[in-house]
Tab-separated table of C-alpha atoms in Angstrom:
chain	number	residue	atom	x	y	z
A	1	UNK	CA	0.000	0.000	0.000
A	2	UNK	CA	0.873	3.805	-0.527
A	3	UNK	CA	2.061	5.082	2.747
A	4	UNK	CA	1.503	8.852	0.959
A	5	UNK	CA	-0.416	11.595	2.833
A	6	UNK	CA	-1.421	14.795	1.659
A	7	UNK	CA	-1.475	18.105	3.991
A	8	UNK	CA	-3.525	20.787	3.233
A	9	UNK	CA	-0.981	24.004	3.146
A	10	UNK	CA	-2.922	27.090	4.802
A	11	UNK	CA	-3.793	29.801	2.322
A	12	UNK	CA	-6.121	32.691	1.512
A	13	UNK	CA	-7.828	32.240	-1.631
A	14	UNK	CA	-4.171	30.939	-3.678
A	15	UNK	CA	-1.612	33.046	-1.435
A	16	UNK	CA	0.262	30.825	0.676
A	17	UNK	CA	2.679	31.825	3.405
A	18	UNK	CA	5.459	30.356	0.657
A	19	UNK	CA	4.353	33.164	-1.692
A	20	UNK	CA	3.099	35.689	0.478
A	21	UNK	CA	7.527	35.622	1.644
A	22	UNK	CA	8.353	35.987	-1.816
A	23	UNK	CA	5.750	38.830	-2.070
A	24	UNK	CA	6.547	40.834	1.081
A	25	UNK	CA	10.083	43.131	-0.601
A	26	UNK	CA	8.016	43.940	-3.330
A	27	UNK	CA	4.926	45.107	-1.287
A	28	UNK	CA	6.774	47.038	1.223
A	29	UNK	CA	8.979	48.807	-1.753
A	30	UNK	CA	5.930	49.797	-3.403
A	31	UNK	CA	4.272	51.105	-0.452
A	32	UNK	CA	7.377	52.917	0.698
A	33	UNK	CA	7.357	54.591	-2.804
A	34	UNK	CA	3.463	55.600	-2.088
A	35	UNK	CA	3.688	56.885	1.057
A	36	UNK	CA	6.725	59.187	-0.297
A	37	UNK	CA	5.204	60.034	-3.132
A	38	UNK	CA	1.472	61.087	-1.742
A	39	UNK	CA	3.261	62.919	1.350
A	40	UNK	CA	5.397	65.039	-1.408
A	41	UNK	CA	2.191	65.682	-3.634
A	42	UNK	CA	0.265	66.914	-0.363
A	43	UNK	CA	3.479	69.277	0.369
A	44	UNK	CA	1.367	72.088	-0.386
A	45	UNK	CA	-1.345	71.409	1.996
A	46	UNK	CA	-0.285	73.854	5.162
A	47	UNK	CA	-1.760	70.881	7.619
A	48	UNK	CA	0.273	68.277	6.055
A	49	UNK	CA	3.132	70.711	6.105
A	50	UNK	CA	3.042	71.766	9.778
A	51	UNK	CA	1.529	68.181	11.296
A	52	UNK	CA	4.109	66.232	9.162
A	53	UNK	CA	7.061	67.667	6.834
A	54	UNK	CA	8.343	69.787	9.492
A	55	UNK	CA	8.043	66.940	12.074
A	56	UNK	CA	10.761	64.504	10.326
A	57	UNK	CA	14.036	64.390	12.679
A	58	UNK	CA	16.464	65.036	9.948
A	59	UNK	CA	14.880	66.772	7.284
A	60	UNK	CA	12.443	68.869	9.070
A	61	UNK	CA	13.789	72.436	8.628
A	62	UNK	CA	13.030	72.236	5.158
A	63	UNK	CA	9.735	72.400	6.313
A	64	UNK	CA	9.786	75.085	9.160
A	65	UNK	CA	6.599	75.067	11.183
A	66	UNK	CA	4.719	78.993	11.477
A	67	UNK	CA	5.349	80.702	15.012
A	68	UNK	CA	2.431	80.843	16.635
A	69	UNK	CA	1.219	84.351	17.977
């Protein structure tokens, strides 16, 4: 007799944990890129500018926040 067993591999819908590994560098890098690239577009808005921008450790002063009266 066959002595073979088959497992089920956990999965959402066809993405394993096998693929969702391979997946992850490519998902972060492309979210990285997004979040850069919608914070630069909204680099106008004064309440992205003075909640945000100017509150990055290094590059900050680029950004400098209005003194308040």
């Amino acid at each position: 007799m066959s002595s073979l067993q088959f497992k089920v591999q956990p999965h959402i819908k066809r993405l394993t944990l096998e693929r969702a590994r391979l997946w992850a560098p490519s998902v972060v890098g492309f979210a990285g890129t997004l979040g850069i690239a919608a914070l630069l577009f909204t680099e106008t808005v004064p309440r992205v500018r003075r909640d945000v921008l100017s509150n990055i450790p290094i590059l900050g002063n680029y950004w400098p926040q209005a003194e308040k009266k």
